[in-house]
């Protein structure tokens, strides 16, 4: 009688990467989540792969000395993410590698795009550097590039640039409906963009949480521009948006259970207020029931293990 299934194959594990070797640093506001150097990441990823997790999404914690106004480290072929991609490509060949396209881990101001003299984000100038970043990621072996920057028109220019450079198989997972959400705070600690951003906010380019028609307009544009997959983010607070995007547009739709959703669940569980695995499972089944084809969640590896151990049956 069960209408909705949840399997490891539906889950994508986001990971935070740091430079160096044998480094494992806890993320302050995400208990149970660590930033890992590439060598440790390989071991973790092999474990997740064995449990049936098909994909990881990489996010770098860039050393502050490598951040700049224009975020040029974002298209350094020897940067953290390209190196991680090359290593994972070799060591775990059947793993799908998702790489984020946005400048925020690399800019000294923590914004996803370039800033003008008055501090506003420059949409069209940013598109040019996002292209460089996406080409660098595709070259390093990313199967999927995931623009999370929310600049207008970026899917079209990325698609065109990838095709022109011969990356015809690279998938574009577009953060079509990404809200200016209060649930991203712990992630900004994890990649170190929180202190850069300070009191700045991203509401000039991310969406107003009060809107859902706008999410459909954004998603339609991204489909026209060449997106293969749409993403709705955050997930739990946007179940209605996931449902509308999936049903009204009929396009592959992923959802991102973000850092704040994770922090909320995990702190509840650690403080004995919530019943662990069941609360996590319910949060994810609800996102699937709303219509998400796959879910990015920091619980991916753990859920796969719980499923294997029969914790939910
Ligand atoms: C930014 C980006 C963010 C997340 C993924 N990519 C944060 C932001 O927009 O400030 C958040 C993910 C999470 O909270 O888990 N390019």
Short mmCIF file of N, CA and C in Angstrom, two decimals, residues 118-241:
data_model
loop_
_atom_site.label_atom_id
_atom_site.label_comp_id
_atom_site.label_asym_id
_atom_site.label_seq_id
_atom_site.Cartn_x
_atom_site.Cartn_y
_atom_site.Cartn_z
N UNK A 118 29.20 49.91 -6.05
CA UNK A 118 28.23 50.24 -4.99
C UNK A 118 27.80 49.00 -4.21
N UNK A 119 28.44 47.87 -4.46
CA UNK A 119 28.15 46.67 -3.66
C UNK A 119 27.01 45.82 -4.20
N UNK A 120 26.43 46.20 -5.36
CA UNK A 120 25.40 45.33 -5.91
C UNK A 120 26.05 44.22 -6.74
N UNK A 121 25.35 43.08 -6.83
CA UNK A 121 25.88 41.96 -7.58
C UNK A 121 25.64 42.20 -9.08
N UNK A 122 26.70 42.05 -9.85
CA UNK A 122 26.63 42.33 -11.30
C UNK A 122 26.28 41.04 -12.03
N UNK A 123 25.06 40.96 -12.51
CA UNK A 123 24.58 39.72 -13.13
C UNK A 123 25.41 39.32 -14.37
N UNK A 124 25.47 40.21 -15.36
CA UNK A 124 26.04 39.78 -16.65
C UNK A 124 27.55 39.57 -16.59
N UNK A 125 28.24 40.40 -15.81
CA UNK A 125 29.69 40.22 -15.66
C UNK A 125 29.97 38.88 -14.97
N UNK A 126 29.09 38.51 -14.05
CA UNK A 126 29.27 37.25 -13.32
C UNK A 126 29.15 36.06 -14.27
N UNK A 127 28.23 36.17 -15.25
CA UNK A 127 28.04 35.04 -16.17
C UNK A 127 29.36 34.63 -16.83
N UNK A 128 30.17 35.63 -17.17
CA UNK A 128 31.43 35.31 -17.87
C UNK A 128 32.36 34.47 -17.01
N UNK A 129 32.41 34.77 -15.72
CA UNK A 129 33.34 34.00 -14.88
C UNK A 129 32.73 32.65 -14.49
N UNK A 130 31.41 32.59 -14.41
CA UNK A 130 30.78 31.29 -14.14
C UNK A 130 31.09 30.30 -15.27
N UNK A 131 31.14 30.82 -16.48
CA UNK A 131 31.50 29.98 -17.62
C UNK A 131 32.90 29.39 -17.41
N UNK A 132 33.82 30.25 -17.01
CA UNK A 132 35.19 29.75 -16.78
C UNK A 132 35.21 28.68 -15.70
N UNK A 133 34.44 28.92 -14.64
CA UNK A 133 34.39 27.95 -13.55
C UNK A 133 33.80 26.62 -14.04
N UNK A 134 32.70 26.69 -14.77
CA UNK A 134 32.04 25.45 -15.23
C UNK A 134 32.94 24.66 -16.18
N UNK A 135 33.65 25.36 -17.06
CA UNK A 135 34.56 24.66 -17.98
C UNK A 135 35.69 23.99 -17.20
N UNK A 136 36.19 24.67 -16.21
CA UNK A 136 37.26 24.12 -15.37
C UNK A 136 36.77 22.85 -14.66
N UNK A 137 35.53 22.87 -14.18
CA UNK A 137 34.97 21.71 -13.46
C UNK A 137 34.72 20.54 -14.42
N UNK A 138 34.20 20.87 -15.61
CA UNK A 138 33.93 19.81 -16.59
C UNK A 138 35.25 19.16 -17.02
N UNK A 139 36.26 19.99 -17.23
CA UNK A 139 37.58 19.51 -17.62
C UNK A 139 38.16 18.56 -16.55
N UNK A 140 37.92 18.90 -15.28
CA UNK A 140 38.46 18.09 -14.18
C UNK A 140 37.68 16.80 -13.95
N UNK A 141 36.53 16.66 -14.64
CA UNK A 141 35.81 15.39 -14.55
C UNK A 141 34.43 15.44 -13.90
N UNK A 142 33.89 16.64 -13.71
CA UNK A 142 32.54 16.71 -13.14
C UNK A 142 31.53 16.13 -14.14
N UNK A 143 30.67 15.24 -13.68
CA UNK A 143 29.60 14.73 -14.53
C UNK A 143 28.46 15.74 -14.61
N UNK A 144 28.27 16.43 -13.49
CA UNK A 144 27.15 17.34 -13.35
C UNK A 144 27.68 18.67 -12.85
N UNK A 145 27.34 19.76 -13.53
CA UNK A 145 27.63 21.08 -12.96
C UNK A 145 26.32 21.67 -12.45
N UNK A 146 26.41 22.24 -11.26
CA UNK A 146 25.19 22.67 -10.59
C UNK A 146 25.27 24.15 -10.25
N UNK A 147 24.77 25.01 -11.16
CA UNK A 147 24.79 26.44 -10.86
C UNK A 147 23.84 26.78 -9.72
N UNK A 148 24.43 27.24 -8.60
CA UNK A 148 23.61 27.59 -7.43
C UNK A 148 23.66 29.08 -7.17
N UNK A 149 24.20 29.81 -8.15
CA UNK A 149 24.46 31.24 -7.98
C UNK A 149 23.22 32.12 -8.13
N UNK A 150 22.23 31.62 -8.90
CA UNK A 150 20.98 32.36 -9.13
C UNK A 150 21.12 33.63 -9.97
N UNK A 151 22.17 33.74 -10.79
CA UNK A 151 22.22 34.85 -11.75
C UNK A 151 21.21 34.53 -12.87
N UNK A 152 20.61 35.57 -13.44
CA UNK A 152 19.66 35.34 -14.54
C UNK A 152 20.42 34.98 -15.81
N UNK A 153 19.95 33.97 -16.51
CA UNK A 153 20.51 33.63 -17.81
C UNK A 153 21.71 32.72 -17.76
N UNK A 154 22.08 32.24 -16.56
CA UNK A 154 23.35 31.49 -16.52
C UNK A 154 23.24 30.12 -17.13
N UNK A 155 22.06 29.49 -17.06
CA UNK A 155 21.97 28.14 -17.62
C UNK A 155 22.23 28.18 -19.13
N UNK A 156 21.67 29.17 -19.79
CA UNK A 156 21.87 29.30 -21.24
C UNK A 156 23.33 29.49 -21.60
N UNK A 157 24.02 30.39 -20.91
CA UNK A 157 25.43 30.62 -21.28
C UNK A 157 26.29 29.42 -20.92
N UNK A 158 25.97 28.75 -19.83
CA UNK A 158 26.76 27.55 -19.45
C UNK A 158 26.55 26.45 -20.49
N UNK A 159 25.31 26.24 -20.88
CA UNK A 159 25.03 25.19 -21.87
C UNK A 159 25.78 25.47 -23.16
N UNK A 160 25.71 26.71 -23.61
CA UNK A 160 26.36 27.09 -24.85
C UNK A 160 27.88 26.88 -24.74
N UNK A 161 28.45 27.33 -23.64
CA UNK A 161 29.91 27.23 -23.46
C UNK A 161 30.34 25.77 -23.38
N UNK A 162 29.58 24.95 -22.66
CA UNK A 162 29.94 23.53 -22.52
C UNK A 162 29.87 22.84 -23.88
N UNK A 163 28.79 23.11 -24.62
CA UNK A 163 28.64 22.48 -25.94
C UNK A 163 29.80 22.90 -26.85
N UNK A 164 30.09 24.20 -26.85
CA UNK A 164 31.12 24.71 -27.75
C UNK A 164 32.48 24.10 -27.44
N UNK A 165 32.71 23.81 -26.15
CA UNK A 165 34.01 23.25 -25.77
C UNK A 165 34.02 21.73 -25.87
N UNK A 166 32.93 21.14 -26.35
CA UNK A 166 32.91 19.68 -26.55
C UNK A 166 32.40 18.89 -25.36
N UNK A 167 31.95 19.58 -24.30
CA UNK A 167 31.42 18.85 -23.14
C UNK A 167 29.92 18.61 -23.35
N UNK A 168 29.63 17.76 -24.31
CA UNK A 168 28.22 17.57 -24.68
C UNK A 168 27.51 16.64 -23.72
N UNK A 169 28.26 15.91 -22.91
CA UNK A 169 27.64 14.96 -21.99
C UNK A 169 27.49 15.53 -20.57
N UNK A 170 27.99 16.73 -20.36
CA UNK A 170 27.92 17.29 -19.01
C UNK A 170 26.48 17.71 -18.70
N UNK A 171 26.00 17.25 -17.56
CA UNK A 171 24.62 17.52 -17.14
C UNK A 171 24.57 18.85 -16.39
N UNK A 172 23.53 19.62 -16.66
CA UNK A 172 23.33 20.85 -15.87
C UNK A 172 22.16 20.64 -14.89
N UNK A 173 22.52 20.68 -13.62
CA UNK A 173 21.53 20.61 -12.54
C UNK A 173 21.36 22.03 -12.05
N UNK A 174 20.25 22.63 -12.40
CA UNK A 174 20.09 24.05 -12.12
C UNK A 174 19.31 24.28 -10.83
N UNK A 175 19.90 25.07 -9.95
CA UNK A 175 19.15 25.51 -8.78
C UNK A 175 18.14 26.53 -9.30
N UNK A 176 16.99 26.03 -9.74
CA UNK A 176 16.02 26.89 -10.41
C UNK A 176 15.28 27.73 -9.39
N UNK A 177 14.85 27.08 -8.32
CA UNK A 177 14.12 27.79 -7.29
C UNK A 177 14.93 27.71 -6.01
N UNK A 178 15.78 28.70 -5.85
CA UNK A 178 16.61 28.75 -4.63
C UNK A 178 16.21 30.00 -3.86
N UNK A 179 15.72 29.76 -2.67
CA UNK A 179 15.18 30.85 -1.88
C UNK A 179 16.26 31.54 -1.05
N UNK A 180 16.06 32.82 -0.80
CA UNK A 180 16.93 33.56 0.13
C UNK A 180 16.52 33.10 1.53
N UNK A 181 17.06 31.96 1.95
CA UNK A 181 16.55 31.25 3.12
C UNK A 181 17.44 31.46 4.33
N UNK A 182 16.81 31.43 5.50
CA UNK A 182 17.57 31.51 6.75
C UNK A 182 18.16 30.15 7.12
N UNK A 183 17.89 29.14 6.30
CA UNK A 183 18.34 27.78 6.62
C UNK A 183 19.72 27.44 6.04
N UNK A 184 20.42 28.44 5.46
CA UNK A 184 21.74 28.14 4.89
C UNK A 184 22.90 28.49 5.85
N UNK A 185 22.56 29.03 7.02
CA UNK A 185 23.61 29.53 7.91
C UNK A 185 24.72 28.54 8.21
N UNK A 186 24.40 27.32 8.64
CA UNK A 186 25.47 26.37 8.98
C UNK A 186 26.38 26.04 7.79
N UNK A 187 25.82 26.00 6.58
CA UNK A 187 26.63 25.77 5.38
C UNK A 187 27.64 26.90 5.20
N UNK A 188 27.20 28.12 5.45
CA UNK A 188 28.13 29.25 5.26
C UNK A 188 29.28 29.17 6.26
N UNK A 189 29.04 28.59 7.44
CA UNK A 189 30.16 28.31 8.36
C UNK A 189 31.07 27.26 7.75
N UNK A 190 30.45 26.23 7.20
CA UNK A 190 31.22 25.08 6.70
C UNK A 190 32.17 25.48 5.58
N UNK A 191 31.72 26.34 4.66
CA UNK A 191 32.61 26.75 3.56
C UNK A 191 33.32 28.06 3.88
N UNK A 192 33.04 28.62 5.05
CA UNK A 192 33.74 29.83 5.46
C UNK A 192 33.29 31.07 4.72
N UNK A 193 32.05 31.09 4.24
CA UNK A 193 31.59 32.31 3.56
C UNK A 193 30.77 33.19 4.52
N UNK A 194 30.46 32.66 5.72
CA UNK A 194 29.62 33.42 6.65
C UNK A 194 30.32 34.69 7.09
N UNK A 195 31.61 34.56 7.49
CA UNK A 195 32.30 35.74 7.99
C UNK A 195 32.55 36.73 6.85
N UNK A 196 32.75 36.19 5.63
CA UNK A 196 32.96 37.08 4.49
C UNK A 196 31.69 37.88 4.21
N UNK A 197 30.55 37.20 4.30
CA UNK A 197 29.28 37.83 3.95
C UNK A 197 28.85 38.85 5.01
N UNK A 198 29.25 38.58 6.27
CA UNK A 198 28.89 39.49 7.35
C UNK A 198 27.39 39.65 7.46
N UNK A 199 26.94 40.89 7.45
CA UNK A 199 25.49 41.11 7.57
C UNK A 199 24.84 41.22 6.19
N UNK A 200 25.61 40.98 5.14
CA UNK A 200 25.04 41.05 3.80
C UNK A 200 24.03 39.95 3.58
N UNK A 201 23.09 40.17 2.70
CA UNK A 201 22.19 39.06 2.39
C UNK A 201 22.08 38.91 0.88
N UNK A 202 21.43 37.83 0.45
CA UNK A 202 21.44 37.47 -0.97
C UNK A 202 20.08 37.67 -1.62
N UNK A 203 19.27 38.53 -0.98
CA UNK A 203 17.88 38.62 -1.46
C UNK A 203 17.75 39.34 -2.80
N UNK A 204 18.84 39.96 -3.31
CA UNK A 204 18.71 40.56 -4.64
C UNK A 204 18.80 39.51 -5.74
N UNK A 205 19.33 38.32 -5.42
CA UNK A 205 19.37 37.30 -6.48
C UNK A 205 18.73 35.98 -6.09
N UNK A 206 18.55 35.71 -4.80
CA UNK A 206 17.81 34.51 -4.41
C UNK A 206 16.33 34.89 -4.22
N UNK A 207 15.47 33.86 -4.17
CA UNK A 207 14.03 34.15 -4.22
C UNK A 207 13.41 34.46 -2.87
N UNK A 208 12.33 35.21 -2.94
CA UNK A 208 11.54 35.53 -1.76
C UNK A 208 10.74 34.30 -1.32
N UNK A 209 10.94 33.85 -0.07
CA UNK A 209 10.22 32.65 0.38
C UNK A 209 8.69 32.77 0.30
N UNK A 210 8.18 33.96 0.07
CA UNK A 210 6.72 34.12 -0.03
C UNK A 210 6.19 33.73 -1.41
N UNK A 211 7.08 33.46 -2.36
CA UNK A 211 6.64 33.26 -3.75
C UNK A 211 6.73 31.82 -4.23
N UNK A 212 5.69 31.36 -4.95
CA UNK A 212 5.85 30.08 -5.63
C UNK A 212 5.56 30.18 -7.13
N UNK A 213 4.72 31.13 -7.59
CA UNK A 213 4.56 31.33 -9.04
C UNK A 213 5.92 31.69 -9.65
N UNK A 214 6.67 32.51 -8.90
CA UNK A 214 7.98 32.93 -9.40
C UNK A 214 8.91 31.72 -9.58
N UNK A 215 8.77 30.74 -8.68
CA UNK A 215 9.60 29.53 -8.79
C UNK A 215 9.31 28.84 -10.13
N UNK A 216 8.05 28.83 -10.51
CA UNK A 216 7.70 28.19 -11.79
C UNK A 216 8.24 28.98 -12.97
N UNK A 217 8.19 30.32 -12.86
CA UNK A 217 8.76 31.13 -13.95
C UNK A 217 10.26 30.88 -14.08
N UNK A 218 10.94 30.86 -12.94
CA UNK A 218 12.40 30.61 -12.95
C UNK A 218 12.70 29.23 -13.55
N UNK A 219 11.92 28.25 -13.12
CA UNK A 219 12.17 26.89 -13.58
C UNK A 219 11.90 26.75 -15.08
N UNK A 220 10.83 27.41 -15.56
CA UNK A 220 10.53 27.36 -17.00
C UNK A 220 11.66 27.95 -17.82
N UNK A 221 12.18 29.08 -17.34
CA UNK A 221 13.29 29.72 -18.05
C UNK A 221 14.50 28.78 -18.10
N UNK A 222 14.78 28.14 -16.96
CA UNK A 222 15.95 27.25 -16.92
C UNK A 222 15.78 26.07 -17.88
N UNK A 223 14.56 25.56 -18.00
CA UNK A 223 14.32 24.47 -18.95
C UNK A 223 14.59 24.97 -20.37
N UNK A 224 14.04 26.16 -20.67
CA UNK A 224 14.26 26.73 -22.02
C UNK A 224 15.74 26.93 -22.30
N UNK A 225 16.49 27.30 -21.27
CA UNK A 225 17.92 27.58 -21.47
C UNK A 225 18.76 26.31 -21.54
N UNK A 226 18.16 25.16 -21.19
CA UNK A 226 18.91 23.92 -21.35
C UNK A 226 19.22 23.15 -20.09
N UNK A 227 18.49 23.40 -19.01
CA UNK A 227 18.73 22.63 -17.78
C UNK A 227 18.24 21.20 -17.95
N UNK A 228 19.04 20.24 -17.48
CA UNK A 228 18.62 18.83 -17.52
C UNK A 228 17.78 18.47 -16.31
N UNK A 229 18.13 19.08 -15.19
CA UNK A 229 17.47 18.78 -13.91
C UNK A 229 17.25 20.11 -13.20
N UNK A 230 16.11 20.22 -12.52
CA UNK A 230 15.82 21.41 -11.73
C UNK A 230 16.03 21.10 -10.25
N UNK A 231 16.38 22.09 -9.49
CA UNK A 231 16.52 21.89 -8.04
C UNK A 231 15.67 22.91 -7.30
N UNK A 232 15.03 22.43 -6.24
CA UNK A 232 14.31 23.31 -5.33
C UNK A 232 15.04 23.26 -4.00
N UNK A 233 15.20 24.43 -3.39
CA UNK A 233 16.04 24.52 -2.19
C UNK A 233 15.60 25.70 -1.36
N UNK A 234 15.41 25.61 -0.05
CA UNK A 234 15.50 24.38 0.74
C UNK A 234 14.36 23.43 0.42
N UNK A 235 14.38 22.25 1.06
CA UNK A 235 13.40 21.22 0.69
C UNK A 235 12.20 21.21 1.63
N UNK A 236 12.45 20.96 2.91
CA UNK A 236 11.34 20.82 3.87
C UNK A 236 10.41 22.03 3.88
N UNK A 237 10.96 23.26 3.91
CA UNK A 237 10.07 24.42 3.92
C UNK A 237 9.39 24.67 2.57
N UNK A 238 9.74 23.91 1.54
CA UNK A 238 9.24 24.19 0.18
C UNK A 238 8.56 22.98 -0.45
N UNK A 239 7.91 22.15 0.35
CA UNK A 239 7.29 20.94 -0.21
C UNK A 239 6.27 21.30 -1.29
N UNK A 240 5.54 22.40 -1.05
CA UNK A 240 4.54 22.80 -2.05
C UNK A 240 5.20 23.21 -3.36
N UNK A 241 6.36 23.84 -3.25
CA UNK A 241 7.06 24.28 -4.47
C UNK A 241 7.59 23.07 -5.23
#
